[in-house]
CSV table of C-alpha atoms in Angstrom, one decimal:
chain,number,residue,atom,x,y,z
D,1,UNK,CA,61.5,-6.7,74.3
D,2,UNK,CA,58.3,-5.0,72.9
D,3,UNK,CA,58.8,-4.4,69.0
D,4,UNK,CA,56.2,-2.6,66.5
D,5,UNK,CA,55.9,-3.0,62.8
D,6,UNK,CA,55.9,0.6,61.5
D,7,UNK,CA,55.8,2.1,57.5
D,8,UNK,CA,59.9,1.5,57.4
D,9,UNK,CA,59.9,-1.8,59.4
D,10,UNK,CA,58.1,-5.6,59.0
D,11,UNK,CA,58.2,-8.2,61.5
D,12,UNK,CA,57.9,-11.2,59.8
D,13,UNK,CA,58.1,-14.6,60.8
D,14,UNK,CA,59.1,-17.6,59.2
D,15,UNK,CA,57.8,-21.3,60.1
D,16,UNK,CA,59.4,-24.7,58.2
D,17,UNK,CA,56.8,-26.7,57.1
D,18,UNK,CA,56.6,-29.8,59.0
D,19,UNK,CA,60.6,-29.4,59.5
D,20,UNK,CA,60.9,-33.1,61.2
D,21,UNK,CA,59.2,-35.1,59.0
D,22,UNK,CA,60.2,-32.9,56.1
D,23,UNK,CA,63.9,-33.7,56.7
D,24,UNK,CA,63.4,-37.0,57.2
D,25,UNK,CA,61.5,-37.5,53.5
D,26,UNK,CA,63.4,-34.7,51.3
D,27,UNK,CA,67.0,-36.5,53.2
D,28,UNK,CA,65.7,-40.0,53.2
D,29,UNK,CA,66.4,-40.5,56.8
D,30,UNK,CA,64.8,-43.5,58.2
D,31,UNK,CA,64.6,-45.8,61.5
D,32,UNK,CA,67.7,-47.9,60.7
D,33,UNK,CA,65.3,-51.0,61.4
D,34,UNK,CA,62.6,-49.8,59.6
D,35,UNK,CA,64.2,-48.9,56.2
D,36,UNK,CA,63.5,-46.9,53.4
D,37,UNK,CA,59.8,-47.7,53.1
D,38,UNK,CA,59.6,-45.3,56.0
D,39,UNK,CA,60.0,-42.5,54.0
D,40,UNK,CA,57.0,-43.0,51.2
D,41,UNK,CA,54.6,-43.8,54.7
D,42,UNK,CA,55.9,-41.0,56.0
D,43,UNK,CA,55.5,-38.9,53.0
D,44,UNK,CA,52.3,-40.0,52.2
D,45,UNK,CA,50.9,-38.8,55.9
D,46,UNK,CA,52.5,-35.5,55.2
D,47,UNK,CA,50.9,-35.7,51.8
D,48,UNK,CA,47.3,-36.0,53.3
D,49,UNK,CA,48.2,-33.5,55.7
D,50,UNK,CA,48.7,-30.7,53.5
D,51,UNK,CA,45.6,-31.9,51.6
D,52,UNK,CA,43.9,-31.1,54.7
D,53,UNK,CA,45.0,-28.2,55.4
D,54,UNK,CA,44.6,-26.4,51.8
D,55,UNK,CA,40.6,-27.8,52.0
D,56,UNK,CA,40.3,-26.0,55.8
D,57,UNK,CA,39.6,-29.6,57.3
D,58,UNK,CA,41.8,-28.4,60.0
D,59,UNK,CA,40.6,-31.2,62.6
D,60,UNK,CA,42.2,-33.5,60.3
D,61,UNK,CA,45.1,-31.7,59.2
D,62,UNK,CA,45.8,-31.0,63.0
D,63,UNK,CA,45.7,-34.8,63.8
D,64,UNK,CA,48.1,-35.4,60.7
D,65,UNK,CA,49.9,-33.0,61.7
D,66,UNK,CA,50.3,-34.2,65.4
D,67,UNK,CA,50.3,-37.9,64.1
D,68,UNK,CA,53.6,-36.8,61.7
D,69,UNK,CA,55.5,-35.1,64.5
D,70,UNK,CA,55.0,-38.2,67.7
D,71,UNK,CA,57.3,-39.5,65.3
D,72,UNK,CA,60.2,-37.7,65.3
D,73,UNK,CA,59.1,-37.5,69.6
D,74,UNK,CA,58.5,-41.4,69.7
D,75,UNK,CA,62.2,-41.7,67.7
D,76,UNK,CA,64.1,-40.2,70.7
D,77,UNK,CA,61.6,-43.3,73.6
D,78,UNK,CA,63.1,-46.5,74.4
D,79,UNK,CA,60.2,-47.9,74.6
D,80,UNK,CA,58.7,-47.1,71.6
D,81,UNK,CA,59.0,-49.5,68.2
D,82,UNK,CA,60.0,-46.0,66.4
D,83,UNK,CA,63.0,-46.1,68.8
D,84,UNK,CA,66.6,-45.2,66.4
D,85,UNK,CA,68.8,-42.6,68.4
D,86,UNK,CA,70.5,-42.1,64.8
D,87,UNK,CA,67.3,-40.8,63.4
D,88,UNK,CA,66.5,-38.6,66.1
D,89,UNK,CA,70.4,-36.8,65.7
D,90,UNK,CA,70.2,-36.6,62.0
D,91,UNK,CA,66.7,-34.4,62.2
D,92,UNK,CA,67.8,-32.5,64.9
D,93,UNK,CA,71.2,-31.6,63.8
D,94,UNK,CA,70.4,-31.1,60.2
D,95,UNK,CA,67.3,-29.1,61.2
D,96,UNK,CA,69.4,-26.9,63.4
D,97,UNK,CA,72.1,-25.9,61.2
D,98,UNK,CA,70.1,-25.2,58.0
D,99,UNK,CA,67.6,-23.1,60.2
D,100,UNK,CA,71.3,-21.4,61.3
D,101,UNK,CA,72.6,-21.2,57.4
D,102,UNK,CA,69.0,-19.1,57.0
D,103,UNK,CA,70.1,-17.2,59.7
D,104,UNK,CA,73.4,-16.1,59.0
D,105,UNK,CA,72.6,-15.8,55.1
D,106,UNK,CA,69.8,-13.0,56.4
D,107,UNK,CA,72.1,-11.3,58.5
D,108,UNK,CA,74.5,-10.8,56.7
D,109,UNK,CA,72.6,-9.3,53.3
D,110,UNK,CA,69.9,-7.9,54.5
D,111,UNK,CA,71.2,-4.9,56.0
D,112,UNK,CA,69.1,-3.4,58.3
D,113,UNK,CA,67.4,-6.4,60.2
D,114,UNK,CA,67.4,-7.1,63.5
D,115,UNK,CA,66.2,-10.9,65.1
D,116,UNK,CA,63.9,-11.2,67.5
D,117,UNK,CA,64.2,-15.0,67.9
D,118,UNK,CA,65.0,-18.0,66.7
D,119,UNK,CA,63.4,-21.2,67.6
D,120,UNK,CA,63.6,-25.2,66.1
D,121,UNK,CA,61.5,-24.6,63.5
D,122,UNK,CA,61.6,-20.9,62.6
D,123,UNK,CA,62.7,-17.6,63.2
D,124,UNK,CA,61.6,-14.0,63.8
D,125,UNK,CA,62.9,-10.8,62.4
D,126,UNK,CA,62.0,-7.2,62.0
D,127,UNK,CA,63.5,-5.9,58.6
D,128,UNK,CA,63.7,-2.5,57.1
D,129,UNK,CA,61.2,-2.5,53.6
D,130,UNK,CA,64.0,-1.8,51.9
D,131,UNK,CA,65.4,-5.5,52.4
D,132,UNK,CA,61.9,-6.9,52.0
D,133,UNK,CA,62.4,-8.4,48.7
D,134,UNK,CA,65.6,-9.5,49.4
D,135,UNK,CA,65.0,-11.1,52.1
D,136,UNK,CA,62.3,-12.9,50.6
D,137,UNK,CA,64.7,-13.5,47.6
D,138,UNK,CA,67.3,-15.3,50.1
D,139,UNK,CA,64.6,-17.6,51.7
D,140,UNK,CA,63.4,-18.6,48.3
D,141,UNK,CA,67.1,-20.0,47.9
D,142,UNK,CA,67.5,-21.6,50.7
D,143,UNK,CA,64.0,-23.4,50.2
D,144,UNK,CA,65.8,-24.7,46.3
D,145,UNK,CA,68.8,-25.8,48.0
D,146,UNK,CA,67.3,-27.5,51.6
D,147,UNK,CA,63.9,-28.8,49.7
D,148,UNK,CA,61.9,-27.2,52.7
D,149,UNK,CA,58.9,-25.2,52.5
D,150,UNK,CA,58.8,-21.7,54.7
D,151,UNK,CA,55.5,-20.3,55.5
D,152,UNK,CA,55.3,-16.9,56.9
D,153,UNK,CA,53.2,-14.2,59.5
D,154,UNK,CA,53.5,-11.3,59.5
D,155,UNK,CA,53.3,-9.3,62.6
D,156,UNK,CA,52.0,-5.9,64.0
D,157,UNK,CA,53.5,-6.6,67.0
D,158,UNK,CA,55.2,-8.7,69.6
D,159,UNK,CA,56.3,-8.7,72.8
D,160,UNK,CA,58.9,-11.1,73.8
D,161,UNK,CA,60.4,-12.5,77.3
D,162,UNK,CA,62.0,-15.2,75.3
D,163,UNK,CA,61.3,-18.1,72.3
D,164,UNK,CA,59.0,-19.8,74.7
D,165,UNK,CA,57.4,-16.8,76.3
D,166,UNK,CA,55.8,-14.0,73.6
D,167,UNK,CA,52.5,-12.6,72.6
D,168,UNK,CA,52.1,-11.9,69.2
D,169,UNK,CA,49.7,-10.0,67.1
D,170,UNK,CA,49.7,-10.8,63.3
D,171,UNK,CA,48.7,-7.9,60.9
D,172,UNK,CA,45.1,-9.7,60.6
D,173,UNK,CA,44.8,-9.1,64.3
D,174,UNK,CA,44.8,-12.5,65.5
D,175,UNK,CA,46.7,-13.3,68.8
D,176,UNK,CA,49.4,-15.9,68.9
C-alpha cells in the first residue's frame, strides 16, 4: 500500500531499543553455560553503546551495536561458544509477544488507527491526532511494565510491498 500522513493522520513508527540484548539484561536471560555474569558484560556493551550514540560517535555506536546483536545471532550457531538454544527461544518468544501485547493494547484503545506493519523489533501505524496522546500514553506503559525503551519516526510517507520491502520518508525528509 501507499499511505500519506495528512493534518488528521500520523504515521509513526516505533523501534525497541536494542530489543535482543535488552531482553536478555532487563529478564536476566543468559547462556546456561555462561551464567549470570553475562548479563552485566552484556549490559555494559549496551551501556557504551548508547553513550555512543547520544555523543554522535555513530562509527562506534554502530559497531556496539552490531557487536550486541551477533550475540543473540551467534546464540542460535552450533559452532559458536555463544551456542544455548534456550537463550535464543526465550529472546525470541518473549520479544514477540510483548511486541504483540503493544499491539493489541493499541488496537484496541486507540480508535481510529490502522497498522501498517509489524516487524521483530517494531511496528508501524497511521493514527488519527485525536489518539496521538493516547497512544503515546499506552506505549509509555508498556515501556514501565516490559523495561524496554521505544524510540520513534515519524513518517510523511510510505509505501509498503511488505515488512521487508518499503520506502519510507520521515517528516525530516530523509529516506529509509
Amino acid at each position: 500500500g501507499i499511505y500519506t500522513q495528512s493534518s488528521d493522520y500520523k504515521i509513526i513508527d516505533l523501534d525497541v531499543a536494542s530489543l535482543y540484548p535488552s531482553l536478555s539484561i532487563t529478564n536476566n536471560f543468559y547462556p546456561e553455560h555462561l551464567g549470570e555474569p553475562f548479563v552485566k558484560v552484556y549490559k555494559d556493551i549496551i551501556d557504551q553503546r548508547m553513550m555512543a550514540k547520544k555523543a554522535g560517535n555513530m562509527t562506534i555506536s554502530d559497531a556496539l551495536k552490531l557487536s550486541a546483536n551477533s550475540v543473540y545471532g551467534k546464540s542460535n550457531d552450533e559452532n559458536s561458544f555463544l551456542y544455548d538454544s534456550r537463550f535464543t527461544m526465550q529472546i525470541t518468544i518473549n520479544g514477540q509477544l510483548l511486541l504483540s501485547m503493544l499491539a493489541e493494547k493499541l488496537n484496541l484503545e486507540c480508535g481510529d488507527i490502522q497498522m501498517l506493519q509489524i516487524n521483530t523489533d517494531g511496528l508501524t501505524v497511521k493514527i488519527h491526532k485525536d489518539y496521538i496522546d493516547k497512544y503515546y500514553q499506552i506505549c509509555k506503559e508498556w515501556e514501565v511494565l516490559t523495561k524496554l525503551n521505544l524510540e520513534y519516526v515519524e513518517y510523511s510517507k510510505m509505501i509498503i510491498a511488505d515488512v521487508n520491502n518499503y520506502t519510507a520518508i520521515t517528516t525530516k525528509g530523509k529516506i529509509k
